[in-house]
PDB file of C-alpha atoms in Angstrom:
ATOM      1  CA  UNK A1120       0.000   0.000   0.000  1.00  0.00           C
ATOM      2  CA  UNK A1121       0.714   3.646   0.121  1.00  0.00           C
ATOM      3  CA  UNK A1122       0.925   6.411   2.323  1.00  0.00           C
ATOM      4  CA  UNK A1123      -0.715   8.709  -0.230  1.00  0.00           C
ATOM      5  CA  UNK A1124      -3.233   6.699  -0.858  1.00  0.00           C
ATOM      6  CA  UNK A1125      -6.021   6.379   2.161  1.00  0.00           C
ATOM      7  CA  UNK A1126      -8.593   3.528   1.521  1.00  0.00           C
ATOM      8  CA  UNK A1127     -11.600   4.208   4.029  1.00  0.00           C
ATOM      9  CA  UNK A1128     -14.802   1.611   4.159  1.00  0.00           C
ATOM     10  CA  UNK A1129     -18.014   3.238   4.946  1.00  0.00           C
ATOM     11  CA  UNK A1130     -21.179   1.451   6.711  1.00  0.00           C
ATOM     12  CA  UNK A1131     -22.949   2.532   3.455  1.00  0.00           C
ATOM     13  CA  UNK A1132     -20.999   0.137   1.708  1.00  0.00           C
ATOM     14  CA  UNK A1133     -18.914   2.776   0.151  1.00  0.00           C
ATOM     15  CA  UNK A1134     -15.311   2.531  -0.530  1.00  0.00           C
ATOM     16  CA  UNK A1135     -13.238   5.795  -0.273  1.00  0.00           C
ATOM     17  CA  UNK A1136      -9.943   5.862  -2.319  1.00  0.00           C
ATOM     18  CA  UNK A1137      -8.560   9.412  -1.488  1.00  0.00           C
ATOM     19  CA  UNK A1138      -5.286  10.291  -3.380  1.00  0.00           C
ATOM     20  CA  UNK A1139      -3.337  12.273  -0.910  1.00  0.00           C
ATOM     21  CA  UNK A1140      -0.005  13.946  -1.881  1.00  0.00           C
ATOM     22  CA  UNK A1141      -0.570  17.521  -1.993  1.00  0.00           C
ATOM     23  CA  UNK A1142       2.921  18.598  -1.932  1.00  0.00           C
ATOM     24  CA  UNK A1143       2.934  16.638  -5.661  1.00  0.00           C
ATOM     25  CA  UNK A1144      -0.350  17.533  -6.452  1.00  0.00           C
ATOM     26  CA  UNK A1145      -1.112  14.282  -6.337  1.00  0.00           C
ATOM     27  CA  UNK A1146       1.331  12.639  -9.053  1.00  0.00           C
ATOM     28  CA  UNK A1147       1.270   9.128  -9.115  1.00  0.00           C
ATOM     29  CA  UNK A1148       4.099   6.829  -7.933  1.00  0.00           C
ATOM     30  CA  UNK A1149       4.421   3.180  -8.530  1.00  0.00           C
ATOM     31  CA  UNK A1150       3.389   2.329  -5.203  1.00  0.00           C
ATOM     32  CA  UNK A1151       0.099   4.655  -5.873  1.00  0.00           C
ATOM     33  CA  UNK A1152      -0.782   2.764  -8.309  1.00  0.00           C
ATOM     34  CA  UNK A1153      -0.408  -0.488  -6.755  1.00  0.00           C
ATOM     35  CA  UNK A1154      -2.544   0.716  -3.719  1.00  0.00           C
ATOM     36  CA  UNK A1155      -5.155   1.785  -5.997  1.00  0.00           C
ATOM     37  CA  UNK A1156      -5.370  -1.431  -8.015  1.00  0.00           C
ATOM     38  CA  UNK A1157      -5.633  -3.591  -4.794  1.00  0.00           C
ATOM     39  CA  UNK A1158      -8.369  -1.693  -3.334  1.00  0.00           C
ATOM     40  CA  UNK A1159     -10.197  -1.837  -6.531  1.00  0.00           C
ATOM     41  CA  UNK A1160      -9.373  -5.511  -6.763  1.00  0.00           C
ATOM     42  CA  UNK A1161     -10.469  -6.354  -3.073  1.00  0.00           C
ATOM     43  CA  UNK A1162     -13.499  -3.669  -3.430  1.00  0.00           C
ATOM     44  CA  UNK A1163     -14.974  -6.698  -6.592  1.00  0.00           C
ATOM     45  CA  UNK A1164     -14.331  -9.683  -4.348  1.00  0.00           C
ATOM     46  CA  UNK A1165     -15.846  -7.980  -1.279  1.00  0.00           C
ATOM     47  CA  UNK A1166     -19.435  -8.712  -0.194  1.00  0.00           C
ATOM     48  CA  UNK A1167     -19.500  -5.684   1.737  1.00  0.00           C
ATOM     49  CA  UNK A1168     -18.322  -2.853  -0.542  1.00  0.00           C
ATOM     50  CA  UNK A1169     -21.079  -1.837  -3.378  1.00  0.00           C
ATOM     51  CA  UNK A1170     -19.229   1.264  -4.874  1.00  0.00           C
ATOM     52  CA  UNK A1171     -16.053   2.644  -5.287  1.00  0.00           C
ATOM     53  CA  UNK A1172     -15.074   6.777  -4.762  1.00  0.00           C
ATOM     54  CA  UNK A1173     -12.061   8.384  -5.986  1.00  0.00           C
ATOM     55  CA  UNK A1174     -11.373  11.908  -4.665  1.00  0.00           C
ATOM     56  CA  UNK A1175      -8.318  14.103  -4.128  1.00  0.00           C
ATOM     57  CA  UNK A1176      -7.764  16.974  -2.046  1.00  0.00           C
ATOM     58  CA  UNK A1177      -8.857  20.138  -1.743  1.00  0.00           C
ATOM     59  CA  UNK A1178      -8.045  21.975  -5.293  1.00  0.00           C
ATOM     60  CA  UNK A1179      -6.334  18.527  -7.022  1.00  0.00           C
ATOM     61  CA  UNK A1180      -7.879  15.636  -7.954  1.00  0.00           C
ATOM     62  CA  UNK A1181      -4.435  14.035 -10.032  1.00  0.00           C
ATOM     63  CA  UNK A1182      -1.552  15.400 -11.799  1.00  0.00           C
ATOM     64  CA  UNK A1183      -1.104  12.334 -13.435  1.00  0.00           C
ATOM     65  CA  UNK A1184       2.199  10.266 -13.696  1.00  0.00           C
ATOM     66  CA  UNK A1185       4.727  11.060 -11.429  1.00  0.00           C
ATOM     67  CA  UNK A1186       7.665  11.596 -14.241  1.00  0.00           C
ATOM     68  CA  UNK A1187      10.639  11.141 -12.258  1.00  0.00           C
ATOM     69  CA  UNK A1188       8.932   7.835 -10.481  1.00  0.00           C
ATOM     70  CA  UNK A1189       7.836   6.222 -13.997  1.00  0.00           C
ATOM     71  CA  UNK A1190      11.520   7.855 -15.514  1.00  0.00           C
ATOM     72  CA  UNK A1191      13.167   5.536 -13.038  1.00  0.00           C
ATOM     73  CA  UNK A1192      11.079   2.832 -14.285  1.00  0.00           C
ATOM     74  CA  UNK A1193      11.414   2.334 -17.969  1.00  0.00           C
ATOM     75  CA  UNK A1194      14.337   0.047 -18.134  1.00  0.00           C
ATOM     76  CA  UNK A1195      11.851  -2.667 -16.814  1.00  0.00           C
ATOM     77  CA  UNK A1196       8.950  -4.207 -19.177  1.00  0.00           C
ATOM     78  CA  UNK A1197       5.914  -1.879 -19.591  1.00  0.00           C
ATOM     79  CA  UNK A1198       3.853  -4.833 -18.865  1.00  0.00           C
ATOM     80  CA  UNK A1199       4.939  -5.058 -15.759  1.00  0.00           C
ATOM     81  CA  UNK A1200       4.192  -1.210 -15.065  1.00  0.00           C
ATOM     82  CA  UNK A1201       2.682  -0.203 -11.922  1.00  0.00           C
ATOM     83  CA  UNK A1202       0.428   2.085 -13.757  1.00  0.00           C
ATOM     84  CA  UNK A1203      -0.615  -0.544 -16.804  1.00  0.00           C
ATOM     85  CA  UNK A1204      -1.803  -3.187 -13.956  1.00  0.00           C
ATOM     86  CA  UNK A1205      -3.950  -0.157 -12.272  1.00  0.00           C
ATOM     87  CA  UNK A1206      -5.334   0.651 -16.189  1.00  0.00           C
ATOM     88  CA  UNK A1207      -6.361  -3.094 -16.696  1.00  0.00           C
ATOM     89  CA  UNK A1208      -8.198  -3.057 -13.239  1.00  0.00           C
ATOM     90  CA  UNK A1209      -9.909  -0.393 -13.588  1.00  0.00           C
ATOM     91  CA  UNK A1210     -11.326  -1.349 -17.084  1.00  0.00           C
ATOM     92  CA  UNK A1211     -11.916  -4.334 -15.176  1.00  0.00           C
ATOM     93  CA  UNK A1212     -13.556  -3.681 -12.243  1.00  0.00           C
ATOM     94  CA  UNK A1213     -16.751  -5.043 -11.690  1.00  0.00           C
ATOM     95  CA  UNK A1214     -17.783  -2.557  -8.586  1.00  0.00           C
ATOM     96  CA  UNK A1215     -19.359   0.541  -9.701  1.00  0.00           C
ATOM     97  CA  UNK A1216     -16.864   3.423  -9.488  1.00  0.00           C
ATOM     98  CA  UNK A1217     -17.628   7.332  -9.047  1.00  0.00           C
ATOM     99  CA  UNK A1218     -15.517  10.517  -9.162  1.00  0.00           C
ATOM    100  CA  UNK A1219     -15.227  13.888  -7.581  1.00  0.00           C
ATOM    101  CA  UNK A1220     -12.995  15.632  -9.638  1.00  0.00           C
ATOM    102  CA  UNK A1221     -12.187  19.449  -7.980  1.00  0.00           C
ATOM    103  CA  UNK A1222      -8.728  21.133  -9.568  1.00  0.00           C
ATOM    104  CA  UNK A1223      -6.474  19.516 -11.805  1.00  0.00           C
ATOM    105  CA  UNK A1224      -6.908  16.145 -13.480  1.00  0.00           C
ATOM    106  CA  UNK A1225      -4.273  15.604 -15.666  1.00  0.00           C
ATOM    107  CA  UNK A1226      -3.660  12.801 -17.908  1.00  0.00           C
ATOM    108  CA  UNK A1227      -4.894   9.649 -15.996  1.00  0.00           C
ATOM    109  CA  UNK A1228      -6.366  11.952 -13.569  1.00  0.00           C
ATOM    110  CA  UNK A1229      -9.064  12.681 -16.938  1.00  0.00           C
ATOM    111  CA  UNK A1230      -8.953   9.192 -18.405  1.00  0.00           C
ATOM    112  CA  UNK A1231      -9.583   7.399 -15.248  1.00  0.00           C
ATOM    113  CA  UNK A1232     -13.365   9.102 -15.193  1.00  0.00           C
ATOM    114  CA  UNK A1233     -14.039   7.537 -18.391  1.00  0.00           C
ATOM    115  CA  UNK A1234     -14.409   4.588 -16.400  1.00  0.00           C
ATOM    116  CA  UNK A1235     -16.775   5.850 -13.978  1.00  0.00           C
ATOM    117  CA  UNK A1236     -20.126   5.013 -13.814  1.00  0.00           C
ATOM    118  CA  UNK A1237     -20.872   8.661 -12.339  1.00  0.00           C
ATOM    119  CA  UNK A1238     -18.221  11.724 -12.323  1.00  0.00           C
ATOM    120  CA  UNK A1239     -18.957  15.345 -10.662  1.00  0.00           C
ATOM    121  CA  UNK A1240     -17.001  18.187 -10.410  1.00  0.00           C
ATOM    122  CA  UNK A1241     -16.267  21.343  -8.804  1.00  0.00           C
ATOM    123  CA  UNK A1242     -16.295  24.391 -10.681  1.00  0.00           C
ATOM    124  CA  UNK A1243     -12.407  24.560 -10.242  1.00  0.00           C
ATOM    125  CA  UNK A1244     -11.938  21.181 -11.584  1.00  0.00           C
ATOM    126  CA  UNK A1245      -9.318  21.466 -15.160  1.00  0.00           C
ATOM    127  CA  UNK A1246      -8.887  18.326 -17.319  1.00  0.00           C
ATOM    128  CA  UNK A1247      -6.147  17.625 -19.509  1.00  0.00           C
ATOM    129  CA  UNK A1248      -4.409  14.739 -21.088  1.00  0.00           C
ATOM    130  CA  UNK A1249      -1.033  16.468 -22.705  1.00  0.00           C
ATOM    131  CA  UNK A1250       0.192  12.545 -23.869  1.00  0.00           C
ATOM    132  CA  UNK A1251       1.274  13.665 -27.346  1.00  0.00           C
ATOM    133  CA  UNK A1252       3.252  16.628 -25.894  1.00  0.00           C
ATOM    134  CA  UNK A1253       5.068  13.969 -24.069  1.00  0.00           C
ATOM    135  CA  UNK A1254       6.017  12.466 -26.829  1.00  0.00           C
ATOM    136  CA  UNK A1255       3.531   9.463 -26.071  1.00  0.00           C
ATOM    137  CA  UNK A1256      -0.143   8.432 -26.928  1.00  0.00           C
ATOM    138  CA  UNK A1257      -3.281   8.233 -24.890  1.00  0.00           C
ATOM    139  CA  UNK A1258      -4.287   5.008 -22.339  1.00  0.00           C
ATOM    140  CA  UNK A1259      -6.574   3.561 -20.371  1.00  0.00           C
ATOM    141  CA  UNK A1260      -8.809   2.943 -23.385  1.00  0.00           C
ATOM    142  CA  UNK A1261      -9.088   6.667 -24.014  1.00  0.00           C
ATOM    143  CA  UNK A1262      -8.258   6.391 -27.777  1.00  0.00           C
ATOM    144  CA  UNK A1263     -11.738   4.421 -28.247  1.00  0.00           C
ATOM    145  CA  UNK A1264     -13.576   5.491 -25.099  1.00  0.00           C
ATOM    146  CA  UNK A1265     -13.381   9.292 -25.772  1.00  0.00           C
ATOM    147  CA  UNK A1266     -14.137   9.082 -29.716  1.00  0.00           C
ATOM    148  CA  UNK A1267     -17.179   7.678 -29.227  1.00  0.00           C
ATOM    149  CA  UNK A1268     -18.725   9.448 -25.947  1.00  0.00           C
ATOM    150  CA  UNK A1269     -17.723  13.151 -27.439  1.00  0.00           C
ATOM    151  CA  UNK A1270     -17.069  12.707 -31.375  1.00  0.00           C
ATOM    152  CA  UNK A1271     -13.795  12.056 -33.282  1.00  0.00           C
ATOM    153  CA  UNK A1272     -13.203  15.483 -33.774  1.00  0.00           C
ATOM    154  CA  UNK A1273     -13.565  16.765 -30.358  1.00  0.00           C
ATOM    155  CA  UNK A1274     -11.628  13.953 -29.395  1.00  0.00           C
ATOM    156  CA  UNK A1275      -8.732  14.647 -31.464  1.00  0.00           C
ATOM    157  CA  UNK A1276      -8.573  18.354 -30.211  1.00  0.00           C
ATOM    158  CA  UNK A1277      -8.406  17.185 -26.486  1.00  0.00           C
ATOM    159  CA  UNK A1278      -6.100  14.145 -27.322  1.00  0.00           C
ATOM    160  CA  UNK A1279      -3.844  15.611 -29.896  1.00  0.00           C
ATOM    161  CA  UNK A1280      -3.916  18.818 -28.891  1.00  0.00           C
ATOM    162  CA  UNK A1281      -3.580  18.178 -25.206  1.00  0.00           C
ATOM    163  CA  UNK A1282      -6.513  21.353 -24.481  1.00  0.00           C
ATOM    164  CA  UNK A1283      -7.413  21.746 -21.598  1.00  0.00           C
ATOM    165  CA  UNK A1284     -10.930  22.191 -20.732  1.00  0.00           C
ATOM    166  CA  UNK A1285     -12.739  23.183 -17.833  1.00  0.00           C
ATOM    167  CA  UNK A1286     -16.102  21.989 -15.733  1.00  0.00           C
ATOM    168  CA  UNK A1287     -18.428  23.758 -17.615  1.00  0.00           C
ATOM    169  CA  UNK A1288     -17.389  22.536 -20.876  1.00  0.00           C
ATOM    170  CA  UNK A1289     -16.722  18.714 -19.250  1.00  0.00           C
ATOM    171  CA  UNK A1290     -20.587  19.282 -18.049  1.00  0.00           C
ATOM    172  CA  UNK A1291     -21.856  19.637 -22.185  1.00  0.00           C
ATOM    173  CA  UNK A1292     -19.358  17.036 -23.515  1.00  0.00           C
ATOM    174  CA  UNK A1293     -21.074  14.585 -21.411  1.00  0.00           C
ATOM    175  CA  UNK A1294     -18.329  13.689 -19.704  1.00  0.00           C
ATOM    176  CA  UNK A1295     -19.629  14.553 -16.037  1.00  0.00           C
ATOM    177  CA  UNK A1296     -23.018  14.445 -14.539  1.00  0.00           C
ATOM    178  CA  UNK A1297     -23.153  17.498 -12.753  1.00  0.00           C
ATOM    179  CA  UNK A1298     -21.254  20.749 -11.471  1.00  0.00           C
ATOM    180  CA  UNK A1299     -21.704  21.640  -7.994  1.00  0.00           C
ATOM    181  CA  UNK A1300     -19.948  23.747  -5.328  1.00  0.00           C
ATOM    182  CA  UNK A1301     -17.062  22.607  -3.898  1.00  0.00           C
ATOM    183  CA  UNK A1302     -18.226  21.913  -0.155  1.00  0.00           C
ATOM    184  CA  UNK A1303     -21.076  19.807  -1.530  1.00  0.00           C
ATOM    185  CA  UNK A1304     -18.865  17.549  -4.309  1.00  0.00           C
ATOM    186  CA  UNK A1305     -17.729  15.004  -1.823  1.00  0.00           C
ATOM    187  CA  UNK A1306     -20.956  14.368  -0.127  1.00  0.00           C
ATOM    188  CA  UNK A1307     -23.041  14.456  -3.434  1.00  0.00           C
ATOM    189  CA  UNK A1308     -20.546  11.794  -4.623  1.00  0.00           C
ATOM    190  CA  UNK A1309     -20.518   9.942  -1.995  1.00  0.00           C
ATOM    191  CA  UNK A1310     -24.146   9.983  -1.388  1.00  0.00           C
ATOM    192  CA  UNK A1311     -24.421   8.558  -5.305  1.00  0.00           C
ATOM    193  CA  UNK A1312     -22.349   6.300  -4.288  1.00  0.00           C
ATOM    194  CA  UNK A1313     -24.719   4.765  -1.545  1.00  0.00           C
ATOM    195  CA  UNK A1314     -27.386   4.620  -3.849  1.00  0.00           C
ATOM    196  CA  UNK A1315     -25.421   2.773  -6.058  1.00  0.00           C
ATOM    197  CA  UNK A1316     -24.188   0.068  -3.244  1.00  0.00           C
ATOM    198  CA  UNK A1317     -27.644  -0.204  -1.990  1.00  0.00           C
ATOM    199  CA  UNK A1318     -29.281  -1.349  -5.453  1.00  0.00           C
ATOM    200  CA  UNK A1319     -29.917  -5.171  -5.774  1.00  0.00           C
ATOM    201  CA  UNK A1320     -26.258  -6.335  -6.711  1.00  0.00           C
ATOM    202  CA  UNK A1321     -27.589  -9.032  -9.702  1.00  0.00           C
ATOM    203  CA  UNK A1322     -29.590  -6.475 -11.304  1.00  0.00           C
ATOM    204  CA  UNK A1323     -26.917  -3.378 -10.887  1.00  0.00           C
ATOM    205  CA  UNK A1324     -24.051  -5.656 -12.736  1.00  0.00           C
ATOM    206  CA  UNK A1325     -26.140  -6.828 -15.163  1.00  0.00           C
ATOM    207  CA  UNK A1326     -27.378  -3.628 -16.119  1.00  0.00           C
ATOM    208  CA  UNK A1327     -24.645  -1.652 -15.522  1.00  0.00           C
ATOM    209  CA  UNK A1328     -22.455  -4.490 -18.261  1.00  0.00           C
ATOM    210  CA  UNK A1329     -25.351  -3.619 -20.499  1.00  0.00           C
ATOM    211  CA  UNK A1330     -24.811   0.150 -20.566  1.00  0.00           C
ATOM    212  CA  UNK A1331     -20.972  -0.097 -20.695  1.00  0.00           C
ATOM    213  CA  UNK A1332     -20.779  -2.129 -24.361  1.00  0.00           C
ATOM    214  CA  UNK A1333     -18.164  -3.996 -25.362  1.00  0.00           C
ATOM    215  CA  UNK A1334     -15.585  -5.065 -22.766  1.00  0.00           C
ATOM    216  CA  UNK A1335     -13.762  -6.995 -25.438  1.00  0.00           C
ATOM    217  CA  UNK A1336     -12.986  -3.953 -27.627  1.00  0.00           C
ATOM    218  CA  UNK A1337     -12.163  -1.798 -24.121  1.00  0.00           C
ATOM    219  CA  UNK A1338      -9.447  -4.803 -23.751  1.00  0.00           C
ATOM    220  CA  UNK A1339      -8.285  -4.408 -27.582  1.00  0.00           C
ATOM    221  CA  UNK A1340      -7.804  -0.559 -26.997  1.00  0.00           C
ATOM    222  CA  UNK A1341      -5.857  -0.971 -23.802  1.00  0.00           C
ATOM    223  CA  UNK A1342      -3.607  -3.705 -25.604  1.00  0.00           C
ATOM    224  CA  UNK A1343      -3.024  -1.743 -28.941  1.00  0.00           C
ATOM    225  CA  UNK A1344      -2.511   1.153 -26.714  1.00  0.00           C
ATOM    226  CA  UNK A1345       0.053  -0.490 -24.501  1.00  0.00           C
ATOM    227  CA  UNK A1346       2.093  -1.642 -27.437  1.00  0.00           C
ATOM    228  CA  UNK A1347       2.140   1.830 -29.078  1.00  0.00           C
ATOM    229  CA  UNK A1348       2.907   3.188 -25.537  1.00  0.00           C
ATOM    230  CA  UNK A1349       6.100   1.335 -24.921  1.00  0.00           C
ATOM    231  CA  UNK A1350       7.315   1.831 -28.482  1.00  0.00           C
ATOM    232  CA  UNK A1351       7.331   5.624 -27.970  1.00  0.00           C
ATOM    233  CA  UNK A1352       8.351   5.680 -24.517  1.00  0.00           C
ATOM    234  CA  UNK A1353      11.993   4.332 -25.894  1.00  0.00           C
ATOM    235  CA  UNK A1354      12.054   7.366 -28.176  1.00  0.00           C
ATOM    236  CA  UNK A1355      14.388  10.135 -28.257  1.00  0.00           C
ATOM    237  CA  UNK A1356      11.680  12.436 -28.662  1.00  0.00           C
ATOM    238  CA  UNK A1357       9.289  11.017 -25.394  1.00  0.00           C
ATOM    239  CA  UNK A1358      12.544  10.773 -23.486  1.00  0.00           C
ATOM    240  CA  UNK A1359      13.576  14.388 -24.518  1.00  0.00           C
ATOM    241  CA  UNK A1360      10.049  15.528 -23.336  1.00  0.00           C
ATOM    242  CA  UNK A1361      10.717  13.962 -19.873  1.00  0.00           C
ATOM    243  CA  UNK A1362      14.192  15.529 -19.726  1.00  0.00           C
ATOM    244  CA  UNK A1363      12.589  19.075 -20.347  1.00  0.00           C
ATOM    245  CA  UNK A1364       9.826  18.466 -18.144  1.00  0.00           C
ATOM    246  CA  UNK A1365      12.047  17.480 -14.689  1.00  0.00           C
ATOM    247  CA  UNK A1366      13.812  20.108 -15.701  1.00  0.00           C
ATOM    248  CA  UNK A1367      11.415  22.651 -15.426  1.00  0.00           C
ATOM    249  CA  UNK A1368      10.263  20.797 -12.450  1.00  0.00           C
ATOM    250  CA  UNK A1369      13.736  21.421 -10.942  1.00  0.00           C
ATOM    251  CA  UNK A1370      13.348  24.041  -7.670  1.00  0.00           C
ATOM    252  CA  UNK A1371      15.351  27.120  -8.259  1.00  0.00           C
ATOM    253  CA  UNK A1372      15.824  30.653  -9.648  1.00  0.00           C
ATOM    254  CA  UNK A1373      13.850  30.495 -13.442  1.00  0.00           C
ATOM    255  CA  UNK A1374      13.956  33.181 -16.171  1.00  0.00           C
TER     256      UNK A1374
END
C-alpha cells in the first residue's frame, strides 16, 4: 500500500480511495498505483463494498504520472508497469466506481473518469491529457472510449492537442453528470455512491455491463494502446520531453 493513498470503508458500503499527496499535487508513484489497483481488486471480491469513490484533495484531484517515479522505471517491461496493472483493473472492475474531480486532473487523472459510472465536479476542476506533448499516446482505453462518448473530432482536439478544458465545458461534452460547489462535491458523490451500493447487486451488474458495451474492444484498446505506448516511450523524442519536463520541475531561480 501507500501512504498517499487512504482507503476508508463506509457502513454505506462505500469505498473511499482518497489520493493524498498535496505537496505533488497528487502525481502518481508506482506504489500509488499499486494501492489503488488492490483496493479496486479487493473492493470486486468484497461482499461488503457496493461502490467505489475516488477523490483528491482540496483543489487537485491528479496530476497524473509522477515523471521522475515512472523515468526511473522504464528500463523494466511496460507490462509489468505499476500504472498498466492499475489501467487493466480499472477497465476491469466489476464494482461501480464514481468521481469527484475538484482542480487539476491531468492525464490519468481525466482518463480514469471515463471509467466511472458517475463523475462530478467542482467548478475549479481542469482536465487535460497532454500525452502527445510527451512524446507518447493516450491510455486507459481513451483512444476508443473518448471518440465515441464526445465525437472524433472533439476527441482529437483534447487528445492531440492536449486542451485543456474546464467543468463547464466537461458538463456539455457529457463527460460529467453534474457541477456543484465545492463543499457539496464530496458528499453528493458519496451519497451517489450509496445509492449505487444499496441497489440489488444481480440487477446493478447486469445492467450496468449492459450500458458499458463492449468489454472486449475496451481490452483491444488498452492492448493496442500499450504496445504503441512502450514503443514511444523508448524514443528520443518522449525521453527528450521527460528531460525538459524534470527540468522545469527542478526548484530554483527560473527566467
Amino acid at each position: 500500500m501507500s501512504e498517499h493513498v487512504a482507503i476508508t470503508d463506509g457502513a454505506d458500503g462505500v469505498r473511499s480511495i482518497t489520493l493524498n499527496r498535496p505537496e505533488k499535487k497528487n502525481a502518481l508513484t508506482g506504489a500509488m498505483y499499486d494501492a489503488m489497483r488492490e483496493a479496486l481488486a479487493s473492493a470486486d471480491a468484497s461482499d461488503a463494498v457496493g461502490a467505489v469513490v475516488f477523490s483528491g484533495v482540496p483543489g487537485i484531484f491528479c496530476a497524473g504520472n509522477d515523471i521522475a517515479d515512472f523515468v526511473s522505471r522504464a528500463e523494466k517491461a511496460f507490462s509489468e508497469a505499476p500504472s498498466l496493472r492499475f489501467i487493466r483493473q480499472l477497465a476491469r472492475t466489476a464494482t461501480p466506481m464514481v468521481a469527484a474531480v475538484d482542480g487539476i486532473a491531468v492525464g490519468i487523472g481525466t482518463t480514469l473518469t471515463l471509467h466511472c459510472d458517475l463523475v462530478y465536479a467542482s467548478p475549479a476542476a481542469r482536465f487535460r491529457m497532454p500525452f502527445v506533448e510527451l512524446g507518447l499516446v493516450p491510455e486507459a482505453a481513451s483512444s476508443y472510449l473518448l471518440p465515441r462518448r464526445i465525437g472524433r473530432l472533439k476527441a482529437t482536439e483534447l487528445l492531440l492537442l492536449s486542451e485543456m478544458f474546464g467543468a463547464d465545458a466537461a458538463e456539455s461534452l457529457g463527460l460529467v453528470n453534474a457541477v456543484m460547489p465545492f463543499d457539496m462535491l464530496l458528499e453528493h458523490a458519496l451519497g451517489q455512491a450509496a445509492r449505487l451500493a444499496a441497489l440489488p447487486r444481480g440487477a446493478l451488474a447486469a445492467s450496468r455491463k449492459l450500458i458499458r458495451g463492449d468489454q472486449a474492444a475496451v481490452e483491444a484498446a488498452l492492448d493496442a494502446e500499450a504496445e504503441a505506448f512502450d514503443r514511444q516511450l523508448r524514443t528520443e523524442e518522449a525521453q527528450g520531453a521527460f528531460r525538459a519536463f524534470l527540468a522545469r520541475s527542478k526548484p530554483g531561480p527560473r527566467p
